[in-house]
């Protein structure tokens, strides 16, 4: 029975690969504590709410907490794909609101030390996600770890989360500067979290965009802002996403606005440079 289900799923995936592009997005921040993982979680749920299939990878190795935010203990993680007879479907965890996510596990940094055979096996197991998901979201660690930088540079785009506080803005610009030095064509979109008002959110984004244009000659686009909302911390204490627990909160409305802007952006269908195929090719290059 399971074999029949797997065959049906494979036929559907092959059809989807021809018609359904998959966008790879890395979510990062210049410093910890700005609400990056909470944004990734609720942004993914906001996409699902719009009928947009999202799969979330928790790759924040230092402070991996997506499972904590959902009140879930993952049974498997990415490195289980190296075990015999384990497929990507075996390691996908199911969270609230129909969200599917994959835990990176504490051994994730070992990817950079894998030999060619194991690396090929790991990557080939991820291939079925192409066409299965509309967007794959990588929630990485804050700052400049080599692993995080490789994922940022390999993705179709980077969502950089910051807050209006000066230290967070300074650290966010440092990320922009570092990415620009490695790839001037990198696509970065800003999210200003915990903004007290639309004006503060816009001013913070405009400040970063202005500095990036002046000193790096780089155009940075703003995806929008998320309101500073007490219901966010209430949801965290309940280990539930605020978009589901407090759907009428200001923060939840902010996430829906961000999702609208994200979905308005056209997606390239050239699998040679975008999607999972392009991502894996670029990641392999950076690992080597």
Steps between C-alpha positions, in 0.01 A plus 500: 500500500783734586670419168185600310479826692867573428448432129198732488691773680794460259273533195345817645844642578627438149200688362547784748868538410397593146248766604575614854812705578651477847653809660786462751508769770749536785383698804780652707587787732807694604457414868298265716188603684328691219223240451639337185376146568159621614475694175603194293238285672210743461605606151491136392155462652388819326605352167307181574196708592509634144517149353875534438690183595790577738758267655716639781856390586624580852871560448565734793747268667595722790146584610280258307157573638237457230398175668472685834285770343264226380523276805632210292796264549639392159550125464745527210727762347682570175787260561264204528492516119838329505343192661393212273142508368432849642331750270423869540139403577623307806667805656228759436325601822142625501428812699188707566302652216624245247861622523767245407851546631836325512738528793867555416624318807816566698708323238405735219843666487642162395352559153810700422718196579305234309678309225362520144304176525312598816447853376345370178276266697383778731427739213325237289262429790400867507421508128134390540427830676540674163145551377353369827538837673439848364750644749770336711601718794838455669503650849873546565705621791562871552823660387789369295548127549641331190200270479249787512691704242509205259126455525438873450723514193344184354134601540285684248460782752577601858249644746693703756315557828593788727341729756510883524762494779837648387710188588266280296513742205881510515522121502247472216712732287805287579315199353411700189860612461635147540255351249571778252875434525442136405226556240401856397190360324358334813129570550420632850163609637463667838246423772485743791375311803348650815430836339294731719328646193495487122706821502774345716508190283531704181763733646716208614479328162568827316807563715651161417412536133656846484827392663521192276446711189749768605789279609440178304300628202256223586121518479333342803125445491272500804247221538333694783476502878348298785331695777633494854216302654457355852308207353824372346660432840172351625502253211866414566415411860222275372741345246259586222544718187338839552348490151286203606447584867426871458399531133357852544805642677703782347797269451284245316365771271858614435604148398210478256606830342855368463371182339300706249810696399708184479248324274473807275862456395538292181691173518746389235433155355857436382588196712866525396546818705212489749307251708646201677719395208672839481527521878667161535743579217602827668523341844719222363727767349536684831561179694777404262 
